[in-house]
């Protein structure tokens, strides 16, 4: 059996500006339990029960974050999601500044009724510039004036029969050669 | 001539991370462009054309499954669920919770005019099949008895450009581990 042990894979002629190379290692966190979390107006909820950690082998590596979050926000204003690395928002992972608007990575669908489940897809290429362990996490907020709940991996109704499915959420981190 | 590296396994110098994998060895995809109608019966049913087989090189390898399904519905107020099945075993599904369906992802065509909508559901899951035999991954759908799911189209399917036909896929990648 042939085995390539390496911490960097790039095209023979090197990487052009803006390009990345091959995948070195992959980690994944799978959340199979469900969660209801009330979030106050103007608050940011750190989803600390759903994190993924990767230790880059080289400081010039990039980390591709790919996540599918099964989540829906209680009726009202839209829900919002932001990415944190080691407790801080990642530069370039949120929208450009625009007055007083909250800057987020993406939205979380609001329920149409209590049978709604949402599916939020995120993919972002980060440059942590470190060989220390990197912890990625989501922060969730909403634009409503009152408290609103987020339902993760379940519907609001969550009635005990087959019509009310429960799902999973996954966060996958790939170290990509830089 | 272009350089080509043929190798069975790609790992970081110090080995794969605990619970994770290394580089990608091989990739397969099934891309579905046709339409499928599923008459839901309250049980998980195969989605025609959304299965893919892969033969891992090593029984230590992991398989990363990525999928997207475009799903229209016939009625409002129905939750649809999609799950991954490896051969005959569901993988990447929710914890057991009494009689509730255990899906990989659930969705509801979250629009008051449900039949005009296509919900797009996706997931990524890393499996450990522990085999070097051909392994088939497929997607199954569930919804309430009497509901109808339309794969790659909306429920209302007027013959006009604004009722598009869409696509779905399932992709598998073997990761060294």
PDB file of C-alpha atoms in Angstrom, chain A:
ATOM      1  CA  UNK A   1       0.000   0.000   0.000  1.00  0.00           C
ATOM      2  CA  UNK A   2       1.268   3.440  -0.876  1.00  0.00           C
ATOM      3  CA  UNK A   3       0.754   6.226   1.592  1.00  0.00           C
ATOM      4  CA  UNK A   4       1.527   9.877   1.173  1.00  0.00           C
ATOM      5  CA  UNK A   5       2.296  11.641   4.421  1.00  0.00           C
ATOM      6  CA  UNK A   6       2.469  15.336   3.857  1.00  0.00           C
ATOM      7  CA  UNK A   7       1.308  18.606   5.306  1.00  0.00           C
ATOM      8  CA  UNK A   8       1.019  20.358   1.965  1.00  0.00           C
ATOM      9  CA  UNK A   9      -0.416  19.465  -1.446  1.00  0.00           C
ATOM     10  CA  UNK A  10      -0.172  22.008  -4.234  1.00  0.00           C
ATOM     11  CA  UNK A  11      -0.037  21.909  -8.047  1.00  0.00           C
ATOM     12  CA  UNK A  12       3.423  21.189  -9.474  1.00  0.00           C
ATOM     13  CA  UNK A  13       3.797  24.768 -10.673  1.00  0.00           C
ATOM     14  CA  UNK A  14       2.663  26.261  -7.385  1.00  0.00           C
ATOM     15  CA  UNK A  15      -0.421  28.162  -6.384  1.00  0.00           C
ATOM     16  CA  UNK A  16      -1.566  31.230  -8.258  1.00  0.00           C
ATOM     17  CA  UNK A  17      -2.847  34.161  -6.245  1.00  0.00           C
ATOM     18  CA  UNK A  18      -6.245  33.454  -4.752  1.00  0.00           C
ATOM     19  CA  UNK A  19      -5.950  29.710  -5.162  1.00  0.00           C
ATOM     20  CA  UNK A  20      -5.610  26.979  -2.554  1.00  0.00           C
ATOM     21  CA  UNK A  21      -4.290  23.448  -2.869  1.00  0.00           C
ATOM     22  CA  UNK A  22      -5.306  19.973  -1.734  1.00  0.00           C
ATOM     23  CA  UNK A  23      -7.046  18.789   1.411  1.00  0.00           C
ATOM     24  CA  UNK A  24      -4.750  17.646   4.238  1.00  0.00           C
ATOM     25  CA  UNK A  25      -7.187  16.698   6.977  1.00  0.00           C
ATOM     26  CA  UNK A  26     -10.871  16.824   7.821  1.00  0.00           C
ATOM     27  CA  UNK A  27     -12.789  17.022  11.097  1.00  0.00           C
ATOM     28  CA  UNK A  28     -16.544  16.930  11.671  1.00  0.00           C
ATOM     29  CA  UNK A  29     -18.941  17.513  14.547  1.00  0.00           C
ATOM     30  CA  UNK A  30     -22.407  15.992  14.311  1.00  0.00           C
ATOM     31  CA  UNK A  31     -25.210  17.240  16.552  1.00  0.00           C
ATOM     32  CA  UNK A  32     -27.948  14.619  16.727  1.00  0.00           C
ATOM     33  CA  UNK A  33     -29.878  15.951  19.724  1.00  0.00           C
ATOM     34  CA  UNK A  34     -32.440  18.744  19.496  1.00  0.00           C
ATOM     35  CA  UNK A  35     -32.471  22.121  21.172  1.00  0.00           C
ATOM     36  CA  UNK A  36     -34.849  24.991  21.907  1.00  0.00           C
ATOM     37  CA  UNK A  37     -33.060  28.194  22.893  1.00  0.00           C
ATOM     38  CA  UNK A  38     -34.759  31.465  23.801  1.00  0.00           C
ATOM     39  CA  UNK A  39     -32.818  34.514  22.682  1.00  0.00           C
ATOM     40  CA  UNK A  40     -33.509  38.015  23.989  1.00  0.00           C
ATOM     41  CA  UNK A  41     -33.847  40.978  21.656  1.00  0.00           C
ATOM     42  CA  UNK A  42     -30.453  42.342  20.753  1.00  0.00           C
ATOM     43  CA  UNK A  43     -28.613  39.410  22.314  1.00  0.00           C
ATOM     44  CA  UNK A  44     -26.108  37.084  20.714  1.00  0.00           C
ATOM     45  CA  UNK A  45     -26.359  33.437  21.677  1.00  0.00           C
ATOM     46  CA  UNK A  46     -23.087  31.545  21.439  1.00  0.00           C
ATOM     47  CA  UNK A  47     -24.008  28.043  20.334  1.00  0.00           C
ATOM     48  CA  UNK A  48     -21.315  26.445  22.502  1.00  0.00           C
ATOM     49  CA  UNK A  49     -22.898  23.003  22.299  1.00  0.00           C
ATOM     50  CA  UNK A  50     -22.031  22.809  18.609  1.00  0.00           C
ATOM     51  CA  UNK A  51     -18.365  23.464  17.984  1.00  0.00           C
ATOM     52  CA  UNK A  52     -15.659  21.839  15.913  1.00  0.00           C
ATOM     53  CA  UNK A  53     -11.924  21.976  16.573  1.00  0.00           C
ATOM     54  CA  UNK A  54      -9.072  21.516  14.131  1.00  0.00           C
ATOM     55  CA  UNK A  55      -5.320  21.972  14.538  1.00  0.00           C
ATOM     56  CA  UNK A  56      -3.765  23.122  11.255  1.00  0.00           C
ATOM     57  CA  UNK A  57      -0.484  21.441  10.367  1.00  0.00           C
ATOM     58  CA  UNK A  58       0.871  24.628   8.790  1.00  0.00           C
ATOM     59  CA  UNK A  59       0.245  28.300   9.461  1.00  0.00           C
ATOM     60  CA  UNK A  60      -0.292  29.000   5.758  1.00  0.00           C
ATOM     61  CA  UNK A  61      -3.128  26.466   5.528  1.00  0.00           C
ATOM     62  CA  UNK A  62      -6.714  27.556   5.067  1.00  0.00           C
ATOM     63  CA  UNK A  63      -9.720  26.058   6.806  1.00  0.00           C
ATOM     64  CA  UNK A  64     -12.858  25.410   4.792  1.00  0.00           C
ATOM     65  CA  UNK A  65     -15.886  25.566   7.075  1.00  0.00           C
ATOM     66  CA  UNK A  66     -18.911  23.739   5.699  1.00  0.00           C
ATOM     67  CA  UNK A  67     -21.973  23.468   7.864  1.00  0.00           C
ATOM     68  CA  UNK A  68     -25.563  22.380   7.537  1.00  0.00           C
ATOM     69  CA  UNK A  69     -27.605  23.647  10.452  1.00  0.00           C
ATOM     70  CA  UNK A  70     -31.123  22.266  10.811  1.00  0.00           C
ATOM     71  CA  UNK A  71     -32.648  25.319  12.432  1.00  0.00           C
ATOM     72  CA  UNK A  72     -35.679  27.556  12.246  1.00  0.00           C
ATOM     73  CA  UNK A  73     -36.517  30.754  14.125  1.00  0.00           C
ATOM     74  CA  UNK A  74     -39.819  31.294  15.887  1.00  0.00           C
ATOM     75  CA  UNK A  75     -42.274  33.504  14.019  1.00  0.00           C
ATOM     76  CA  UNK A  76     -41.226  37.121  13.908  1.00  0.00           C
ATOM     77  CA  UNK A  77     -38.233  38.856  12.426  1.00  0.00           C
ATOM     78  CA  UNK A  78     -35.481  36.919  10.711  1.00  0.00           C
ATOM     79  CA  UNK A  79     -32.830  34.972  12.577  1.00  0.00           C
ATOM     80  CA  UNK A  80     -29.145  35.580  11.950  1.00  0.00           C
ATOM     81  CA  UNK A  81     -26.024  33.485  12.122  1.00  0.00           C
ATOM     82  CA  UNK A  82     -22.385  34.514  12.494  1.00  0.00           C
ATOM     83  CA  UNK A  83     -19.199  32.448  12.604  1.00  0.00           C
ATOM     84  CA  UNK A  84     -16.675  32.720  15.413  1.00  0.00           C
ATOM     85  CA  UNK A  85     -13.142  31.355  15.532  1.00  0.00           C
ATOM     86  CA  UNK A  86     -11.707  31.060  19.046  1.00  0.00           C
ATOM     87  CA  UNK A  87     -14.448  33.338  20.353  1.00  0.00           C
ATOM     88  CA  UNK A  88     -14.068  36.160  17.830  1.00  0.00           C
ATOM     89  CA  UNK A  89     -15.905  36.941  14.622  1.00  0.00           C
ATOM     90  CA  UNK A  90     -13.858  36.053  11.574  1.00  0.00           C
ATOM     91  CA  UNK A  91     -12.781  38.952   9.409  1.00  0.00           C
ATOM     92  CA  UNK A  92     -14.577  38.920   6.092  1.00  0.00           C
ATOM     93  CA  UNK A  93     -17.210  36.415   7.194  1.00  0.00           C
ATOM     94  CA  UNK A  94     -19.937  39.017   7.680  1.00  0.00           C
ATOM     95  CA  UNK A  95     -21.617  41.505   5.387  1.00  0.00           C
ATOM     96  CA  UNK A  96     -20.159  44.963   4.763  1.00  0.00           C
ATOM     97  CA  UNK A  97     -21.038  47.737   7.184  1.00  0.00           C
ATOM     98  CA  UNK A  98     -24.323  49.472   6.387  1.00  0.00           C
ATOM     99  CA  UNK A  99     -25.523  52.038   8.915  1.00  0.00           C
ATOM    100  CA  UNK A 100     -26.897  50.445  12.048  1.00  0.00           C
ATOM    101  CA  UNK A 101     -27.649  47.100  10.452  1.00  0.00           C
ATOM    102  CA  UNK A 102     -26.374  43.975  12.145  1.00  0.00           C
ATOM    103  CA  UNK A 103     -23.600  42.347  10.162  1.00  0.00           C
ATOM    104  CA  UNK A 104     -24.085  38.612   9.806  1.00  0.00           C
ATOM    105  CA  UNK A 105     -22.906  35.645   7.780  1.00  0.00           C
ATOM    106  CA  UNK A 106     -26.320  34.449   6.727  1.00  0.00           C
ATOM    107  CA  UNK A 107     -29.955  34.317   7.755  1.00  0.00           C
ATOM    108  CA  UNK A 108     -31.937  31.632   9.502  1.00  0.00           C
ATOM    109  CA  UNK A 109     -35.423  30.994   8.105  1.00  0.00           C
ATOM    110  CA  UNK A 110     -38.404  32.006  10.158  1.00  0.00           C
ATOM    111  CA  UNK A 111     -41.093  29.421  10.656  1.00  0.00           C
ATOM    112  CA  UNK A 112     -44.170  29.579   8.481  1.00  0.00           C
ATOM    113  CA  UNK A 113     -46.001  27.466  11.030  1.00  0.00           C
ATOM    114  CA  UNK A 114     -45.056  25.158  13.872  1.00  0.00           C
ATOM    115  CA  UNK A 115     -44.267  22.304  11.477  1.00  0.00           C
ATOM    116  CA  UNK A 116     -41.399  24.144   9.839  1.00  0.00           C
ATOM    117  CA  UNK A 117     -37.827  22.897   9.880  1.00  0.00           C
ATOM    118  CA  UNK A 118     -35.102  25.028   8.374  1.00  0.00           C
ATOM    119  CA  UNK A 119     -31.858  24.126   6.664  1.00  0.00           C
ATOM    120  CA  UNK A 120     -29.028  26.655   6.772  1.00  0.00           C
ATOM    121  CA  UNK A 121     -25.969  26.109   4.592  1.00  0.00           C
ATOM    122  CA  UNK A 122     -22.682  27.873   5.303  1.00  0.00           C
ATOM    123  CA  UNK A 123     -19.372  27.566   3.505  1.00  0.00           C
ATOM    124  CA  UNK A 124     -16.466  29.898   4.245  1.00  0.00           C
ATOM    125  CA  UNK A 125     -12.726  29.671   3.612  1.00  0.00           C
ATOM    126  CA  UNK A 126     -10.840  30.969   6.628  1.00  0.00           C
ATOM    127  CA  UNK A 127      -7.161  31.831   7.051  1.00  0.00           C
ATOM    128  CA  UNK A 128      -6.357  31.337  10.745  1.00  0.00           C
ATOM    129  CA  UNK A 129      -2.563  31.710  10.242  1.00  0.00           C
ATOM    130  CA  UNK A 130      -1.847  29.432  13.169  1.00  0.00           C
ATOM    131  CA  UNK A 131      -0.840  25.888  14.041  1.00  0.00           C
ATOM    132  CA  UNK A 132      -2.708  25.984  17.330  1.00  0.00           C
ATOM    133  CA  UNK A 133      -6.098  24.366  17.873  1.00  0.00           C
ATOM    134  CA  UNK A 134      -8.860  26.426  16.239  1.00  0.00           C
ATOM    135  CA  UNK A 135     -12.401  26.253  17.609  1.00  0.00           C
ATOM    136  CA  UNK A 136     -15.250  27.239  15.328  1.00  0.00           C
ATOM    137  CA  UNK A 137     -18.704  28.105  16.629  1.00  0.00           C
ATOM    138  CA  UNK A 138     -21.859  29.897  15.531  1.00  0.00           C
ATOM    139  CA  UNK A 139     -23.492  32.867  17.201  1.00  0.00           C
ATOM    140  CA  UNK A 140     -27.215  33.319  16.712  1.00  0.00           C
ATOM    141  CA  UNK A 141     -29.342  36.439  17.040  1.00  0.00           C
ATOM    142  CA  UNK A 142     -32.571  37.836  15.639  1.00  0.00           C
ATOM    143  CA  UNK A 143     -34.070  41.138  14.630  1.00  0.00           C
ATOM    144  CA  UNK A 144     -37.235  41.007  16.709  1.00  0.00           C
ATOM    145  CA  UNK A 145     -38.035  43.390  19.553  1.00  0.00           C
ATOM    146  CA  UNK A 146     -38.948  40.588  21.946  1.00  0.00           C
ATOM    147  CA  UNK A 147     -37.587  37.231  22.983  1.00  0.00           C
ATOM    148  CA  UNK A 148     -37.631  34.609  20.242  1.00  0.00           C
ATOM    149  CA  UNK A 149     -36.817  30.924  20.238  1.00  0.00           C
ATOM    150  CA  UNK A 150     -34.630  29.034  17.824  1.00  0.00           C
ATOM    151  CA  UNK A 151     -35.434  25.395  17.156  1.00  0.00           C
ATOM    152  CA  UNK A 152     -32.454  23.250  16.233  1.00  0.00           C
ATOM    153  CA  UNK A 153     -32.925  19.772  14.756  1.00  0.00           C
ATOM    154  CA  UNK A 154     -36.669  19.887  15.448  1.00  0.00           C
ATOM    155  CA  UNK A 155     -39.881  21.707  14.667  1.00  0.00           C
ATOM    156  CA  UNK A 156     -41.647  24.048  17.070  1.00  0.00           C
ATOM    157  CA  UNK A 157     -44.558  21.619  17.448  1.00  0.00           C
ATOM    158  CA  UNK A 158     -42.312  18.546  17.763  1.00  0.00           C
ATOM    159  CA  UNK A 159     -45.396  16.380  18.108  1.00  0.00           C
ATOM    160  CA  UNK A 160     -44.701  12.778  18.956  1.00  0.00           C
ATOM    161  CA  UNK A 161     -45.454  11.106  15.663  1.00  0.00           C
ATOM    162  CA  UNK A 162     -43.692  10.304  12.443  1.00  0.00           C
ATOM    163  CA  UNK A 163     -44.935  13.457  10.715  1.00  0.00           C
ATOM    164  CA  UNK A 164     -42.660  15.574  12.869  1.00  0.00           C
ATOM    165  CA  UNK A 165     -39.171  14.612  11.866  1.00  0.00           C
ATOM    166  CA  UNK A 166     -36.065  15.434  13.796  1.00  0.00           C
ATOM    167  CA  UNK A 167     -32.812  16.093  12.003  1.00  0.00           C
ATOM    168  CA  UNK A 168     -29.114  16.559  12.583  1.00  0.00           C
ATOM    169  CA  UNK A 169     -26.678  19.410  12.120  1.00  0.00           C
ATOM    170  CA  UNK A 170     -23.088  19.005  10.988  1.00  0.00           C
ATOM    171  CA  UNK A 171     -20.017  21.220  10.959  1.00  0.00           C
ATOM    172  CA  UNK A 172     -17.116  20.050   8.790  1.00  0.00           C
ATOM    173  CA  UNK A 173     -13.645  21.599   8.819  1.00  0.00           C
ATOM    174  CA  UNK A 174     -11.138  20.872   6.068  1.00  0.00           C
ATOM    175  CA  UNK A 175      -7.512  21.959   6.202  1.00  0.00           C
ATOM    176  CA  UNK A 176      -6.590  23.067   2.710  1.00  0.00           C
ATOM    177  CA  UNK A 177      -3.041  23.720   1.632  1.00  0.00           C
ATOM    178  CA  UNK A 178      -2.241  27.375   1.180  1.00  0.00           C
TER     179      UNK A 178
END
